[in-house]
Short mmCIF file of C-alpha atoms in Angstrom, two decimals:
data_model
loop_
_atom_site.label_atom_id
_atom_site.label_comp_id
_atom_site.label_asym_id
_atom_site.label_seq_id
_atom_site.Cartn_x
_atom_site.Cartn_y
_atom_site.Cartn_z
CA UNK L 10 0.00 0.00 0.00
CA UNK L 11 1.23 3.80 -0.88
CA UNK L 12 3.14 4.35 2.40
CA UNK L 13 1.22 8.16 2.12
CA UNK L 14 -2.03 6.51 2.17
CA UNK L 15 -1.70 3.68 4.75
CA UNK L 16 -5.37 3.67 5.97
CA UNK L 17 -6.66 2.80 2.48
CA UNK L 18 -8.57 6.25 2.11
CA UNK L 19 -10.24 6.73 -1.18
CA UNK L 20 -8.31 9.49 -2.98
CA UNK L 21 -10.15 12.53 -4.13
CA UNK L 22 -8.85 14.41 -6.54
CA UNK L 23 -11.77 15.92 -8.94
CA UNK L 24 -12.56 19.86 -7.56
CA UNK L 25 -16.37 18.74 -8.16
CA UNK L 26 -16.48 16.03 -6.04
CA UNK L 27 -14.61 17.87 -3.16
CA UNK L 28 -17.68 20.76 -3.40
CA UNK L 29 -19.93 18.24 -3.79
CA UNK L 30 -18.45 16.61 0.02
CA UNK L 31 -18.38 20.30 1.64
CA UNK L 32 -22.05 19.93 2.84
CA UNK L 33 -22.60 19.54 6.67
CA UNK L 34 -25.05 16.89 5.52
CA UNK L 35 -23.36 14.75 2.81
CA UNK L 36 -20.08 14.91 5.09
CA UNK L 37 -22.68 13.69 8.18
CA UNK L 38 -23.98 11.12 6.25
CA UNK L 39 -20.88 9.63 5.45
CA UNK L 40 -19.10 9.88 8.85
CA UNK L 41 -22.50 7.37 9.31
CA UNK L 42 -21.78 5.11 7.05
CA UNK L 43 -18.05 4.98 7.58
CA UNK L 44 -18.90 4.58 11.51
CA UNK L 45 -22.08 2.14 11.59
CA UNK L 46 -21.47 0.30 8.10
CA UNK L 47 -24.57 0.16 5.62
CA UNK L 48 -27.28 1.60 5.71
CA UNK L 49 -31.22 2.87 4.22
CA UNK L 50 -31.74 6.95 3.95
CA UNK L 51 -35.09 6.40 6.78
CA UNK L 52 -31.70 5.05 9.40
CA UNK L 53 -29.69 7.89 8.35
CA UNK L 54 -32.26 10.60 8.64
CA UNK L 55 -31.98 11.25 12.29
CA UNK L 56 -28.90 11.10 12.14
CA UNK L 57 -27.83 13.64 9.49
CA UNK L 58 -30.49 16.27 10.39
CA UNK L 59 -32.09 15.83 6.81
CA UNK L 60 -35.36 14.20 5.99
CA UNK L 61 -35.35 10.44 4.05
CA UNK L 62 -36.31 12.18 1.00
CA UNK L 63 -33.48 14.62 1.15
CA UNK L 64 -31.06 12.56 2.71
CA UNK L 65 -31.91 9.72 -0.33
CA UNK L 66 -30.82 12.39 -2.60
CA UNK L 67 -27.75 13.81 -0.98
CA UNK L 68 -26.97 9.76 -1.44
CA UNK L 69 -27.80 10.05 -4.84
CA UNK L 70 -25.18 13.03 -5.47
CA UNK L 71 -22.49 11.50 -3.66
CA UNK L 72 -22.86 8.51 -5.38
CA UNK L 73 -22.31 9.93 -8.33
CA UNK L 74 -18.76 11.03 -7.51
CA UNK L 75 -18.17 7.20 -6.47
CA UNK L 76 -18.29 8.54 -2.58
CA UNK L 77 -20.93 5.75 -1.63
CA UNK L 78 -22.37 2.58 -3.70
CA UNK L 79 -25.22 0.29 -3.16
CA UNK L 80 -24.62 -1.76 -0.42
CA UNK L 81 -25.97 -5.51 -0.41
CA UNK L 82 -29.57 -5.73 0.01
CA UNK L 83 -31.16 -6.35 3.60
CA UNK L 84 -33.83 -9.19 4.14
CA UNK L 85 -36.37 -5.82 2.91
CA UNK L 86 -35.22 -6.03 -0.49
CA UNK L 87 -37.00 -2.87 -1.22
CA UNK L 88 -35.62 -0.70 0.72
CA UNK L 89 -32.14 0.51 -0.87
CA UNK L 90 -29.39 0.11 1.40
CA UNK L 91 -25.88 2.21 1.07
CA UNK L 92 -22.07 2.11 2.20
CA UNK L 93 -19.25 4.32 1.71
CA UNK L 94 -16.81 3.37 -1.04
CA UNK L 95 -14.08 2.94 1.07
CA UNK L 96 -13.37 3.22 5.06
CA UNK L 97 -11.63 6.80 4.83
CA UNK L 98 -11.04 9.59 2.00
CA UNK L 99 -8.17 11.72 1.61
CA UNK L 100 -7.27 14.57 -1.17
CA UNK L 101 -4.20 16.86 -2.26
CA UNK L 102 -4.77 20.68 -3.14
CA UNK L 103 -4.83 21.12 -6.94
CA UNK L 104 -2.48 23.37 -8.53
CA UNK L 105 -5.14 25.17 -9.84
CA UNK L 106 -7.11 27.94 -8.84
CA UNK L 107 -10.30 25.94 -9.05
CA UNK L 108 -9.18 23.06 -7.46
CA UNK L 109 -7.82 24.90 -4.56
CA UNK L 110 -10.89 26.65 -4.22
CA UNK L 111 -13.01 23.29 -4.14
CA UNK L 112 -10.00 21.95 -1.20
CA UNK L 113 -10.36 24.82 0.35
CA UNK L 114 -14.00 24.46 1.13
CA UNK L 115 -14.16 20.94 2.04
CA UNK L 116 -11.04 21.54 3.95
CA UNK L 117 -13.41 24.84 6.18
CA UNK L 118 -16.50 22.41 6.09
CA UNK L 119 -14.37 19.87 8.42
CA UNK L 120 -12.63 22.01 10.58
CA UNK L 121 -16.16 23.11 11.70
CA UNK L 122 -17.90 20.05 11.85
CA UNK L 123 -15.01 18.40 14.26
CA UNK L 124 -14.48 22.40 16.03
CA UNK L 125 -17.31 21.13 18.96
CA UNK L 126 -16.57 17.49 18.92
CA UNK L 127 -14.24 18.07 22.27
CA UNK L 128 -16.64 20.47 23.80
CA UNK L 129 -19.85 17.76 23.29
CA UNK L 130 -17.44 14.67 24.49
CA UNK L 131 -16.96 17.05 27.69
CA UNK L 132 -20.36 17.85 28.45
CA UNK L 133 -21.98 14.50 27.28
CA UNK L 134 -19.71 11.92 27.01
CA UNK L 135 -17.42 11.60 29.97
CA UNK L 136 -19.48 12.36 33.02
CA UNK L 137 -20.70 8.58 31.96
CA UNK L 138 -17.44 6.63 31.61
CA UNK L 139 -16.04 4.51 33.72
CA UNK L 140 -12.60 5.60 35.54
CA UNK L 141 -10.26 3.12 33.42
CA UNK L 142 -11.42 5.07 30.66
CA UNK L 143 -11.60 8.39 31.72
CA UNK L 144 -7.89 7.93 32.73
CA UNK L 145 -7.19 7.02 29.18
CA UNK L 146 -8.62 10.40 27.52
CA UNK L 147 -7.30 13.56 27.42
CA UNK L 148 -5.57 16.03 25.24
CA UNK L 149 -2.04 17.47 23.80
CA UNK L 150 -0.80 20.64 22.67
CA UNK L 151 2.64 20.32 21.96
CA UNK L 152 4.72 22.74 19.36
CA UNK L 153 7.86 21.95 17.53
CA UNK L 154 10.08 23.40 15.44
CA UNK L 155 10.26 21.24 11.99
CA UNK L 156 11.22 21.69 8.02
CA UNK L 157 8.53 20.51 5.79
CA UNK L 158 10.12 16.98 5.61
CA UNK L 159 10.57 16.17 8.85
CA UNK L 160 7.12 16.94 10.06
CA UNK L 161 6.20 14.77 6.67
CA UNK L 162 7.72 11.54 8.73
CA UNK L 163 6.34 12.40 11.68
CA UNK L 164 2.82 11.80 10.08
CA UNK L 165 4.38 8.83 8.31
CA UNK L 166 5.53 7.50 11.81
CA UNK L 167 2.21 8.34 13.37
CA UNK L 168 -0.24 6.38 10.57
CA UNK L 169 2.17 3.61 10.53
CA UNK L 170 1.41 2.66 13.91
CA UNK L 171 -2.40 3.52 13.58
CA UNK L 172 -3.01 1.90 10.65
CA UNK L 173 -3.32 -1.82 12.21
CA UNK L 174 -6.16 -0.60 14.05
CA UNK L 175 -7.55 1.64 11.14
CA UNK L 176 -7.41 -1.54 8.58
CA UNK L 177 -8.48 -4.92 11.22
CA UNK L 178 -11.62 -6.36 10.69
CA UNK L 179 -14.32 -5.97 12.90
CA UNK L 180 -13.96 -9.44 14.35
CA UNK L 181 -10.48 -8.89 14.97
CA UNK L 182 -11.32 -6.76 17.50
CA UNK L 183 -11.15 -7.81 21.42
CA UNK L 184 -13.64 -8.07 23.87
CA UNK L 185 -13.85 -4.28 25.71
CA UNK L 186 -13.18 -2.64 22.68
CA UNK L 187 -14.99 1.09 22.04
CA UNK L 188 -14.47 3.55 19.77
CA UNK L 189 -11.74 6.53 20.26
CA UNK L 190 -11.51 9.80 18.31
CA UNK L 191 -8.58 10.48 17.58
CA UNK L 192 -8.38 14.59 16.58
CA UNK L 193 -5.17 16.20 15.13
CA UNK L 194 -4.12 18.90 14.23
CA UNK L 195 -0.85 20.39 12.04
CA UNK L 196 -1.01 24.10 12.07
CA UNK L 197 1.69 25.72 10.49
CA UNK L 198 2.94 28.54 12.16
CA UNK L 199 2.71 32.48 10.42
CA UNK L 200 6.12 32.94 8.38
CA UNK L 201 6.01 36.78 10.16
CA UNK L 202 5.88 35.45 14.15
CA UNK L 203 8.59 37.87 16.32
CA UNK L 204 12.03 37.37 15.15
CA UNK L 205 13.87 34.77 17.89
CA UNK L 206 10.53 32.69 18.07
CA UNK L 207 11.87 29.97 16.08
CA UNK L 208 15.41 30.55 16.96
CA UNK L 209 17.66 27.49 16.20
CA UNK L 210 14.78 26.76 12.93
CA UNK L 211 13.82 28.12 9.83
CA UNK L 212 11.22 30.83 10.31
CA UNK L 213 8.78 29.05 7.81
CA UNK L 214 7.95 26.12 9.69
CA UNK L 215 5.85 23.73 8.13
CA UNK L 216 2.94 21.23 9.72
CA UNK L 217 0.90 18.59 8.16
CA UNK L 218 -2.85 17.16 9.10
CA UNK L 219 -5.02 14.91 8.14
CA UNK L 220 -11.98 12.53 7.28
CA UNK L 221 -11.48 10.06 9.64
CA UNK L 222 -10.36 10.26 9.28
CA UNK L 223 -3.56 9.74 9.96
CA UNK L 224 -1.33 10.01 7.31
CA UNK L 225 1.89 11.34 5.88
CA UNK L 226 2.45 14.17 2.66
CA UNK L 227 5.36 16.27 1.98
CA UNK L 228 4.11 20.21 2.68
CA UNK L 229 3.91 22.07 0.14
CA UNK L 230 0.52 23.52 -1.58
CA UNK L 231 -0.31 20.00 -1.92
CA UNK L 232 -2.69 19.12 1.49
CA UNK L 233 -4.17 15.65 2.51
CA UNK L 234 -7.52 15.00 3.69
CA UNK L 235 -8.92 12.17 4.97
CA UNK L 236 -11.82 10.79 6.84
CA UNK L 237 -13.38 7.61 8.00
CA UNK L 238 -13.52 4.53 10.73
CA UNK L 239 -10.91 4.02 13.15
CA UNK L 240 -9.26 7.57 11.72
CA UNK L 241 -8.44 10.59 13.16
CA UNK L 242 -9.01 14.48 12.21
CA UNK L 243 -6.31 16.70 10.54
CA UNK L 244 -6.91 19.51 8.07
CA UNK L 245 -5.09 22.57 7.11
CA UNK L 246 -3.23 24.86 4.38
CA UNK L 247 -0.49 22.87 2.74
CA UNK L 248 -1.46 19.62 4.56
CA UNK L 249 -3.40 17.04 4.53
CA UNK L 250 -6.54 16.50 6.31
CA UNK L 251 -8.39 13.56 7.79
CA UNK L 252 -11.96 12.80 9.98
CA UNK L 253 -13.16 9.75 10.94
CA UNK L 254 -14.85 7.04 13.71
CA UNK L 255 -13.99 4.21 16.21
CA UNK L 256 -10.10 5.88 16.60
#
């Protein structure tokens, strides 16, 4: 497998299909799919904050860009059933004006829809979990001082030990297991901080993220994105970008 895309992620790369994905409902729908596996637009609908009528045809659309397929049929054979393509998408920033447009917007559509994911796991989520779990949560906010390829094989390094839990089968999975999300973030730094900031490193310091969806991408105006199960979040300008479930 392409050691920059060790989680499998379906590459984007058509401008259209990345507007068509920056849409709080299309990218809710398939954070669904990727998360619970296949299913009808009437057990997506509360989920997704669309009706079944408009949720069938937000399918529809992102279907056509190859985002999700029919899934195998459930014992209703009438009722259409769908899955994602794959269990994660990425994309790189076009050299184009269009295309970095289209990133662009996808890439502002994620940040958002992850931006109160640590604020509802707060207030919802952890007054209910048990201690051995609580212990096992919490956050980081570290800063380093990096060239463009070295923060490259740090995100290398970090997917390569993620991705055996990213890519297992469900059955693989032991007894106790629960699903973790994983956010991060690579912010690169303003080129204009105070002179002696970066002192001992180049001024320009590069970062790289990844929709869940972990991965690796030399900086650069080319930026990763990626999203999906057992994945974690990363987005940003010149990076790559990634959401997902079940980290």
């Amino acid at each position: 497998m392409d050691r920059h895309n060790r989680l499998g992620d379906l590459e984007i790369t058509d401008p259209k299909a990345m507007r068509a994905l920056a849409h709080p409902v299309r990218l809710a729908i398939l954070e669904r799919l990727h998360r619970d596996g296949p299913a009808t637009a009437t057990q997506l609908s509360p989920h997704v904050g669309a009706t079944p009528s408009v949720t069938s045809w937000h399918l529809r659309h992102l279907a056509g860009f190859g985002l999700v397929r029919d899934a195998e049929p459930a014992t209703d054979r009438r009722a259409r059933r769908w899955e994602a393509a794959a269990r994660g998408f990425r994309f790189e920033v076009p050299e184009d004006e269009e295309g970095r447009s289209a990133a662009r917007s996808l890439s502002r559509e994620m940040f958002l829809r992850s931006a109160g994911l640590p604020h509802r796991w707060v207030t919802e989520t952890e007054p209910g979990l048990d201690p051995r779990w609580r212990r096992l949560a919490g956050l980081a906010d570290t800063r380093v001082v990096v060239s463009a390829e070295e923060l490259a094989a740090i995100e290398d390094a970090i997917e390569t030990v993620l991705a055996p839990y990213v890519t297992r089968d469900r059955a693989q999975r032991p007894d106790g297991a629960r699903g973790v999300r994983l956010l991060r973030y690579q912010l690169p730094e303003s080129s204009d901080e105070p002179a002696g900031e970066a002192a001992g490193g180049p001024t320009d310091e590069a970062t790289e993220e990844r929709s869940g969806d972990a991965a690796g991408e030399p900086a650069g105006e080319a930026a990763r994105v990626q999203t999906g199960e057992d994945t974690g979040v990363q987005t940003g300008e010149d990076t790559g970008v990634q959401t997902g479930e079940d980290i």
